[in-house]
Short mmCIF file of C-alpha atoms and ligand atoms in Angstrom, two decimals:
data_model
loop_
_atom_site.label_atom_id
_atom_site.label_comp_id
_atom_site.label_asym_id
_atom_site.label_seq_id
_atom_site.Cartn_x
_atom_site.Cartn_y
_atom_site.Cartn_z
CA UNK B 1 99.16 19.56 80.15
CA UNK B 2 95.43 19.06 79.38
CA UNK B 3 93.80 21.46 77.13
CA UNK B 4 91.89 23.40 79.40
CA UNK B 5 94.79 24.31 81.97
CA UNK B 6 96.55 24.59 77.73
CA UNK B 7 93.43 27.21 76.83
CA UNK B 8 93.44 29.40 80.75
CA UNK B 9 97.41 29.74 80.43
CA UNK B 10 96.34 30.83 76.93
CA UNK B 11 93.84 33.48 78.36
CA UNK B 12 95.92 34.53 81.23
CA UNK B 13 99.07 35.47 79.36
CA UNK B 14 96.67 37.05 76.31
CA UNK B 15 94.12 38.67 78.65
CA UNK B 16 95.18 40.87 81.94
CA UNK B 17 92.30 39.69 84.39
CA UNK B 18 91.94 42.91 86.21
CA UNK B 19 91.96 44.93 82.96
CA UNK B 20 89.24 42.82 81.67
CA UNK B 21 87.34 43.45 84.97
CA UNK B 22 87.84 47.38 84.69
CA UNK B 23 87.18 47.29 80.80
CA UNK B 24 84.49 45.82 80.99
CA UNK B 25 82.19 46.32 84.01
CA UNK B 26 81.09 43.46 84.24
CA UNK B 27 77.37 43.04 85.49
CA UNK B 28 77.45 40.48 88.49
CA UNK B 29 75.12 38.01 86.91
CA UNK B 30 77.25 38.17 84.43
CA UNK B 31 79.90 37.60 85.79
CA UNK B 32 79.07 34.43 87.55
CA UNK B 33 77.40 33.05 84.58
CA UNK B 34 81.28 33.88 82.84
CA UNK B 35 82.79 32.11 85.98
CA UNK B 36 80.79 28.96 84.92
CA UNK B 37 81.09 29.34 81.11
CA UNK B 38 85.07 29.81 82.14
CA UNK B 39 84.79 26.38 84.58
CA UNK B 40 82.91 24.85 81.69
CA UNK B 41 85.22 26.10 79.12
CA UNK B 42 88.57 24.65 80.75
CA UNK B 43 86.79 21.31 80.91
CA UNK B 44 85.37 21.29 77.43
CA UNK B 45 87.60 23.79 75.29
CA UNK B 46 84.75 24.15 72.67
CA UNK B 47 83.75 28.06 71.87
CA UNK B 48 80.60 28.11 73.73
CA UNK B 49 78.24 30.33 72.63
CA UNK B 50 75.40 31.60 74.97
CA UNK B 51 72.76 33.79 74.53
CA UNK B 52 72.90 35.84 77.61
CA UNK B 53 76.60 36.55 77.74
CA UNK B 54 77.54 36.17 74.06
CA UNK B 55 77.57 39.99 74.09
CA UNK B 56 79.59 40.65 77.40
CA UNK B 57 82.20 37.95 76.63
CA UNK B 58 83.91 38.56 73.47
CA UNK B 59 85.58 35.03 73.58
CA UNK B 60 86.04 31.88 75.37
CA UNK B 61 89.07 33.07 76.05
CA UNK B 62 88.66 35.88 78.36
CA UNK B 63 85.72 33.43 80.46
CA UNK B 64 88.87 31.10 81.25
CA UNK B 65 90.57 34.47 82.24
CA UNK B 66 87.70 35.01 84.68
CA UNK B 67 87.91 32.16 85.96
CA UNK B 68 91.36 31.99 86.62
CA UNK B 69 90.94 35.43 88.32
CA UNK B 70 88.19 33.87 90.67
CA UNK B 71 90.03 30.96 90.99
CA UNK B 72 93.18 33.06 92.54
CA UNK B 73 90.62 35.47 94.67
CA UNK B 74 89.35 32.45 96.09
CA UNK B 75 93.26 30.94 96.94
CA UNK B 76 93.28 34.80 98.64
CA UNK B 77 90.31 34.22 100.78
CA UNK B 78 91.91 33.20 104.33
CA UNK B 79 94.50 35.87 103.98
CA UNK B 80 92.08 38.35 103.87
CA UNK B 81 89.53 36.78 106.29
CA UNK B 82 92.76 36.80 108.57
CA UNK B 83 93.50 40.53 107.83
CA UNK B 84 89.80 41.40 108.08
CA UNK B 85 89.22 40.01 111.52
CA UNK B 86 92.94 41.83 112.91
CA UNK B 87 91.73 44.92 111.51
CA UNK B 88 88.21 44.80 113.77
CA UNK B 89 89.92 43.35 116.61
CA UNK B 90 92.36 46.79 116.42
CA UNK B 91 88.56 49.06 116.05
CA UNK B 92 87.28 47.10 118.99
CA UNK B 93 90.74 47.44 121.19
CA UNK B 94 90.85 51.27 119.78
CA UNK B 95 86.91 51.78 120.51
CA UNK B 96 87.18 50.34 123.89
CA UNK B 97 90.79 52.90 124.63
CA UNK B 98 88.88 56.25 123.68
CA UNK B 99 85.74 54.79 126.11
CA UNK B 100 88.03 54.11 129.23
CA UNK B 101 91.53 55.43 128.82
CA UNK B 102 92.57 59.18 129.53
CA UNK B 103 95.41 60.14 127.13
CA UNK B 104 93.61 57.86 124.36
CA UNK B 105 90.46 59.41 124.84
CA UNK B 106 91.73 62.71 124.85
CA UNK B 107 93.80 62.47 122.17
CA UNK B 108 91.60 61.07 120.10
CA UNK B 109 88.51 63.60 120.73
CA UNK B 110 91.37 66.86 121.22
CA UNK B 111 93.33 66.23 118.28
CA UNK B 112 92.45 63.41 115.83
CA UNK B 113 88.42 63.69 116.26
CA UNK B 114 88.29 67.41 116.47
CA UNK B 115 91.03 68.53 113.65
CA UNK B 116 89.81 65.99 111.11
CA UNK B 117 86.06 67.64 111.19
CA UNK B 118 86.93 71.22 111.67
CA UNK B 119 88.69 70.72 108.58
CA UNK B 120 85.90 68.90 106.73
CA UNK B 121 83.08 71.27 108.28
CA UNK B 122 85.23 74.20 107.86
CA UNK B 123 84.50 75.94 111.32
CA UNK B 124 85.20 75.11 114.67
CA UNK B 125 83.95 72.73 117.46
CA UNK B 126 82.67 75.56 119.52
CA UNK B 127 80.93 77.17 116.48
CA UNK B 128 79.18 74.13 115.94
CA UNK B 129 77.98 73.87 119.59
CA UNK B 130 76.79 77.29 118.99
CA UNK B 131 74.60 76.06 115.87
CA UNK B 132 73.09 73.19 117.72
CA UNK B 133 72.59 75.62 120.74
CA UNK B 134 70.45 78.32 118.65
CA UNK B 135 68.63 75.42 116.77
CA UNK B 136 67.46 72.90 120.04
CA UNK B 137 67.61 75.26 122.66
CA UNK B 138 64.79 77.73 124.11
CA UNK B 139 65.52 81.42 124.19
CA UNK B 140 65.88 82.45 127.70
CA UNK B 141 66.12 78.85 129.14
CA UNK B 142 68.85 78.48 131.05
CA UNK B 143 67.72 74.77 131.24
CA UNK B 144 67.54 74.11 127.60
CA UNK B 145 70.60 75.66 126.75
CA UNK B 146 72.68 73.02 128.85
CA UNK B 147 70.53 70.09 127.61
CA UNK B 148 71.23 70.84 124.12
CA UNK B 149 75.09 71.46 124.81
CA UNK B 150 74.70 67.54 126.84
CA UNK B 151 73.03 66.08 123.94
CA UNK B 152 75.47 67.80 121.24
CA UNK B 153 78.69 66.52 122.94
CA UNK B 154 76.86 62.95 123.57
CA UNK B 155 75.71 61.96 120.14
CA UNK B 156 77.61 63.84 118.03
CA UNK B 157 80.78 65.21 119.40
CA UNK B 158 82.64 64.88 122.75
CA UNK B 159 83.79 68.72 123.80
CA UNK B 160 85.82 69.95 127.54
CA UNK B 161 82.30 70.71 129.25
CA UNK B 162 82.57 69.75 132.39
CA UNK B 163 79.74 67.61 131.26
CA UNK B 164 76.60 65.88 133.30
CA UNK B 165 77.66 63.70 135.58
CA UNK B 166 80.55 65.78 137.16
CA UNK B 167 77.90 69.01 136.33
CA UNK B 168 75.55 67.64 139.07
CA UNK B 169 77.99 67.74 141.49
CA UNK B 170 79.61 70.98 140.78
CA UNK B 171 75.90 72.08 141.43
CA UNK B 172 75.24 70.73 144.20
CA UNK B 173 78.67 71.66 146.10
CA UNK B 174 78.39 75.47 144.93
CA UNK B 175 74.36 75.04 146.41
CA UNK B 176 76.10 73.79 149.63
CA UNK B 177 78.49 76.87 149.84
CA UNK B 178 75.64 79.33 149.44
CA UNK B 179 77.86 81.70 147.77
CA UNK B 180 77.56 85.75 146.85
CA UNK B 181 80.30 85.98 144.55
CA UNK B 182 81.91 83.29 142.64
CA UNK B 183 85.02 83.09 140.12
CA UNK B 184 85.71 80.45 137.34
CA UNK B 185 88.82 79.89 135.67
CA UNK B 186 88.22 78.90 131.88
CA UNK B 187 85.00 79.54 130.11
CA UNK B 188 85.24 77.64 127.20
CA UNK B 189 81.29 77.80 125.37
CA UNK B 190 80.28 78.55 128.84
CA UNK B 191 78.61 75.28 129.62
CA UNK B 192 79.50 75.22 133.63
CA UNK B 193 79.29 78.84 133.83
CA UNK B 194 75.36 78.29 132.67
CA UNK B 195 74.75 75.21 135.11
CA UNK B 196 75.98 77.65 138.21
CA UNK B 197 74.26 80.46 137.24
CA UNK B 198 71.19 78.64 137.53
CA UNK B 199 72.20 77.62 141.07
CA UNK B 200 73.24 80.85 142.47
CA UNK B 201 70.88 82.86 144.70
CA UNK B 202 69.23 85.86 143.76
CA UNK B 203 71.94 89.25 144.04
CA UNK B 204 74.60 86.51 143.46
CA UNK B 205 77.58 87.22 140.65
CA UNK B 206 79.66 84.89 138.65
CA UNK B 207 82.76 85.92 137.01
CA UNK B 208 84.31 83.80 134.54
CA UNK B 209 87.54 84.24 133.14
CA UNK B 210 88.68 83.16 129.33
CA UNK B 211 92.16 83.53 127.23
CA UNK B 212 90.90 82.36 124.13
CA UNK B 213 88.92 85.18 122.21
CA UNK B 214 87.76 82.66 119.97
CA UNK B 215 85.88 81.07 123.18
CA UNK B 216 85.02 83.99 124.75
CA UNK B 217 82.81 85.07 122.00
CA UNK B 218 80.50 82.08 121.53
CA UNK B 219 80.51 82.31 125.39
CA UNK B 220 79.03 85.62 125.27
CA UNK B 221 76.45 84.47 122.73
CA UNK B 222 75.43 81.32 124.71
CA UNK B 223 75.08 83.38 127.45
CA UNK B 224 73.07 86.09 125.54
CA UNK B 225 70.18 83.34 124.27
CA UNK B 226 70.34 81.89 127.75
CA UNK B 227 69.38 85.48 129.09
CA UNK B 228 71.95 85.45 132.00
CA UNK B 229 74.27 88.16 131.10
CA UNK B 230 72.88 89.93 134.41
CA UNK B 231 74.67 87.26 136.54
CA UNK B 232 77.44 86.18 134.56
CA UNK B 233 80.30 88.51 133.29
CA UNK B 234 83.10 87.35 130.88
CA UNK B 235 86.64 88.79 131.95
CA UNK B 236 88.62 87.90 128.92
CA UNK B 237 92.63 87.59 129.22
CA UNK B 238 94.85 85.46 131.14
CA UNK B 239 93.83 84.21 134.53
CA UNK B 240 97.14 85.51 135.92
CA UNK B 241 96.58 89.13 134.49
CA UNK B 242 92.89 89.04 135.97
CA UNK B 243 93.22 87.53 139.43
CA UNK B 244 95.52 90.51 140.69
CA UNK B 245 92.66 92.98 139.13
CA UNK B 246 89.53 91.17 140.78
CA UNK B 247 89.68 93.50 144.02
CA UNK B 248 90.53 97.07 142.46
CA UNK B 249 89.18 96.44 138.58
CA UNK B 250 86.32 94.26 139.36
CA UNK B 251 85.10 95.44 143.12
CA UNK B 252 85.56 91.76 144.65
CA UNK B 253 86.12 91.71 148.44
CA UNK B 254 86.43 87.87 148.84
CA UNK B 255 85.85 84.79 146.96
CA UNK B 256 83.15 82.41 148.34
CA UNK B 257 83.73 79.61 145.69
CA UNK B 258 86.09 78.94 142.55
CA UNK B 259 85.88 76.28 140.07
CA UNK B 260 89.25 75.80 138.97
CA UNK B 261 88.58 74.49 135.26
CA UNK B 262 91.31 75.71 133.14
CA UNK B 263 94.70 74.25 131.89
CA UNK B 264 95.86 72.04 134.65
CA UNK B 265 99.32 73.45 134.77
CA UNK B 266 97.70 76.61 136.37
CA UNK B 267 95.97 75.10 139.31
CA UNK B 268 98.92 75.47 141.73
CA UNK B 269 100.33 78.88 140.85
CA UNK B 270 96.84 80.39 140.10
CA UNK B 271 95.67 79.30 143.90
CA UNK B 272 98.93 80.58 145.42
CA UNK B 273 97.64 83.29 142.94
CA UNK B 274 94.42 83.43 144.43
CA UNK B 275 96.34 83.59 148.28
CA UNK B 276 98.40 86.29 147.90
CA UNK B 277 95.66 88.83 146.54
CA UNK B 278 93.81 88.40 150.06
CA UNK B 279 91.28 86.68 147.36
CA UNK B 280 90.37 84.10 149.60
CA UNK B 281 88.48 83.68 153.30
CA UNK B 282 88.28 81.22 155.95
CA UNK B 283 85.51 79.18 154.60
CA UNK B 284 86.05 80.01 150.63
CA UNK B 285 85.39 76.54 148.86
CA UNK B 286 87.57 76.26 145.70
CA UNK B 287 86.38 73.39 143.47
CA UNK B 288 88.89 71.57 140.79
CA UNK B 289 87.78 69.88 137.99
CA UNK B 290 90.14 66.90 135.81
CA UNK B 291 91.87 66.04 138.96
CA UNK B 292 92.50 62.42 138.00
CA UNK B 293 92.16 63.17 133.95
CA UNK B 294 93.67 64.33 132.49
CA UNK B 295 94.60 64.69 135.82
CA UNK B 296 96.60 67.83 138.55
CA UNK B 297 98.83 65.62 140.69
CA UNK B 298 100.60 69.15 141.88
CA UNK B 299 97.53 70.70 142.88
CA UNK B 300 96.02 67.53 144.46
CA UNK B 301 100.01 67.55 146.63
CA UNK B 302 99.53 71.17 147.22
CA UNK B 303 96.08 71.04 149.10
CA UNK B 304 95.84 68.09 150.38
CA UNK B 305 99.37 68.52 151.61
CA UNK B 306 98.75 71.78 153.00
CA UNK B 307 97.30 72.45 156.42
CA UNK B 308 95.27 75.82 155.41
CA UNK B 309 92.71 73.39 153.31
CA UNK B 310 90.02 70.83 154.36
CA UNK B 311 89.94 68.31 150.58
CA UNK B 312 87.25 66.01 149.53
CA UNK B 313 87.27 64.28 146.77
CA UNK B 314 84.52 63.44 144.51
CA UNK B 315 84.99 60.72 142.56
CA UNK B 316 82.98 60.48 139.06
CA UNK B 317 84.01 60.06 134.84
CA UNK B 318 85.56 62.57 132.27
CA UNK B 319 82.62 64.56 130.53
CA UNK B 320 80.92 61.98 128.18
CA UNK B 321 82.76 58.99 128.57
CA UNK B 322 83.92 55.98 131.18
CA UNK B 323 87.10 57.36 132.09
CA UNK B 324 87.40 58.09 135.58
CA UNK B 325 88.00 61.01 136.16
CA UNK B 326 87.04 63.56 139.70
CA UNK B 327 86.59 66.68 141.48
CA UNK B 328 88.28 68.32 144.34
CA UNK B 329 86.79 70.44 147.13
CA UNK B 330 89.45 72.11 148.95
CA UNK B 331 87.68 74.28 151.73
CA UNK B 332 90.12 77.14 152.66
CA UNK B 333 90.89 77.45 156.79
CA UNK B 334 92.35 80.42 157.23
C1 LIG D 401 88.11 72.78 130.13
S1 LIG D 401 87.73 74.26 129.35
C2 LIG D 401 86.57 75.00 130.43
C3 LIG D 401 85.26 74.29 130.41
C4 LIG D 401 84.16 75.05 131.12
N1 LIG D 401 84.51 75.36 132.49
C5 LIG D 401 82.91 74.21 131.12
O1 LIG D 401 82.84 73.27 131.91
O2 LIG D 401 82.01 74.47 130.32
C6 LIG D 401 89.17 75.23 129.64
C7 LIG D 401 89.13 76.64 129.12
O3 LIG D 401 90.08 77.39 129.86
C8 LIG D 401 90.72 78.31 129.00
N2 LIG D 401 92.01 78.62 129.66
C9 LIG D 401 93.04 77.77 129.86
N3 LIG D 401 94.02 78.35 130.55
C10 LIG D 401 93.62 79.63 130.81
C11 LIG D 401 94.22 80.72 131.48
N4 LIG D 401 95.42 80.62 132.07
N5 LIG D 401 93.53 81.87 131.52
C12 LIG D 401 92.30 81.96 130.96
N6 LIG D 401 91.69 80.94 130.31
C13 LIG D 401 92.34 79.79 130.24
C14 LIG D 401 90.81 77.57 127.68
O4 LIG D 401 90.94 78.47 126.60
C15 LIG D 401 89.50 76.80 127.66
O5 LIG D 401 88.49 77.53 126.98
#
């Protein structure tokens, strides 16, 4: 064995290399100039003494140490080049899933994405949209109010709005139906409840109906600093407690237009719902949102199957994302 592979055995067995590291923090500079005094060292195992790292390096010693610890990082290299590039090639396959596909993307904005800041911000999603609201948005603005709740859930975090793209034609199918008195299922901050109020004619009601009082109440606010309280009215409770109530409770006669935007399970029994309280007139357009995601297979069975409706399907993405997603018309006959 030649002396220098003799003096680094020495200095690993006598000197734990990542102890050294932590003891001594050392300086980078430093710590390449020990690398070379440690190469030099094992080749030549005469104390060298140098000006610069004399006081870092208590000993030769502890420079072969270093160098033996470089020596094994380096040996580590392609194992964690190989690790390195698996580990982006999983953020890329995972980045790419929450862009285009449903139950990713929804789980990861629902549960992961949501839970993790709630519990570093300490308040809720829908508080936060709030905040942003009463910072960017104009008082009485209608307008403004939606734009800030689009550029929120765009650049900073994705929320159940029915978003943009799907939010232009939800406008322009309720324009189309030219309708007196309108009913939504699910609130949420109030975001589509905002875009049709700005749509509906002048005498024209909306009544949107809410479960969560949590929701409800930053609804009310949003709809406060928008100033449309006069044409929108929050019904809060279960849409299957309020739909029987809508013709004695709330004086509706008939429905001209629903947008169906509230847990998908409820689509079917909440428009049977929506039948059997006399709710509904030949001509009343009901409007679905999440069809394809996360998606109503029932409901899309139910109407399309069902001669009493006249379905067209809108085809478009899940609010702030590529997933597809779409909307269904159903036009009831009679
Ligand atoms: C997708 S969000 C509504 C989004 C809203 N329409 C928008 O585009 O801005 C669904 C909302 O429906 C509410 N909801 C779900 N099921 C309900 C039910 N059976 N009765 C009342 N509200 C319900 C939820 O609490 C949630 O706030």
């Amino acid at each position: 064995m030649g002396v220098g592979r003799a003096l680094n055995n020495y200095a690993v067995q006598h000197t734990n290399p990542s102890c050294l590291l932590r003891r001594e923090r050392i300086e980078p500079a430093i710590f390449a100039r020990s690398f070379w005094l440690g190469t030099n060292c094992i080749k030549n195992p005469q104390p060298l003494l140098d000006r610069k790292t004399s006081e870092s390096l208590t000993s030769v010693t502890e420079a072969a140490a270093i160098h033996n610890l470089v020596t094994e990082m380096v040996a580590y290299l392609p194992t964690l080049g190989v690790l390195a590039a698996s580990l982006f090639l999983v953020f890329l396959l995972l980045r790419r899933m929450v862009r285009t596909h449903s139950a990713t993307a929804i789980f990861w904005h629902t549960v992961l994405q949501e839970k993790m800041t709630n519990l570093v911000k300490g308040k809720s999603r829908e508080s936060r949209i709030l905040d942003f609201v009463l910072q960017n948005g104009v008082r009485g603005d209608a307008k403004s109010v939606v734009d800030s709740i689009d550029k929120y859930c765009r650049e900073q975090e994705w929320a159940m709005n029915v978003g943009d793209e799907k939010g232009a034609i939800l406008d322009k199918v309720l324009e189309e139906a030219n309708a007196s008195t309108v009913l939504e299922l699910g609130t949420y901050c109030g975001y589509s409840a905002l875009r049709m109020a700005q749509v509906l004619k002048p005498g024209a009601r909306l009544l949107t109906i809410e479960f969560n009082p949590a929701n409800a109440n930053i609804a009310k606010q949003v709809f406060h600093f928008a100033g449309v309280e006069d044409k929108v009215s929050i019904l809060e409770g279960s849409t299957e407690d309020i739909i029987p109530q809508l013709k004695k409770k709330h004086d509706v006669d008939t429905l001209d237009f629903v947008f169906l935007d509230h847990w998908k399970d409820r689509y079917v029994p909440d428009t049977k719902l929506l039948e059997e309280c006399g709710l509904l007139r030949k001509g009343t357009v009901l409007l679905a949102d999440n069809v394809i995601s996360p998606g109503a297979p029932e409901f899309l069975q139910y109407v399309r199957g069902s001669s009493r409706y006249d379905c067209t399907h809108y085809p478009s993405h899940l609010e702030y994302s590529e997933v597809e997603d779409g909307l269904e018309k159903a036009v009831f006959k009679s």
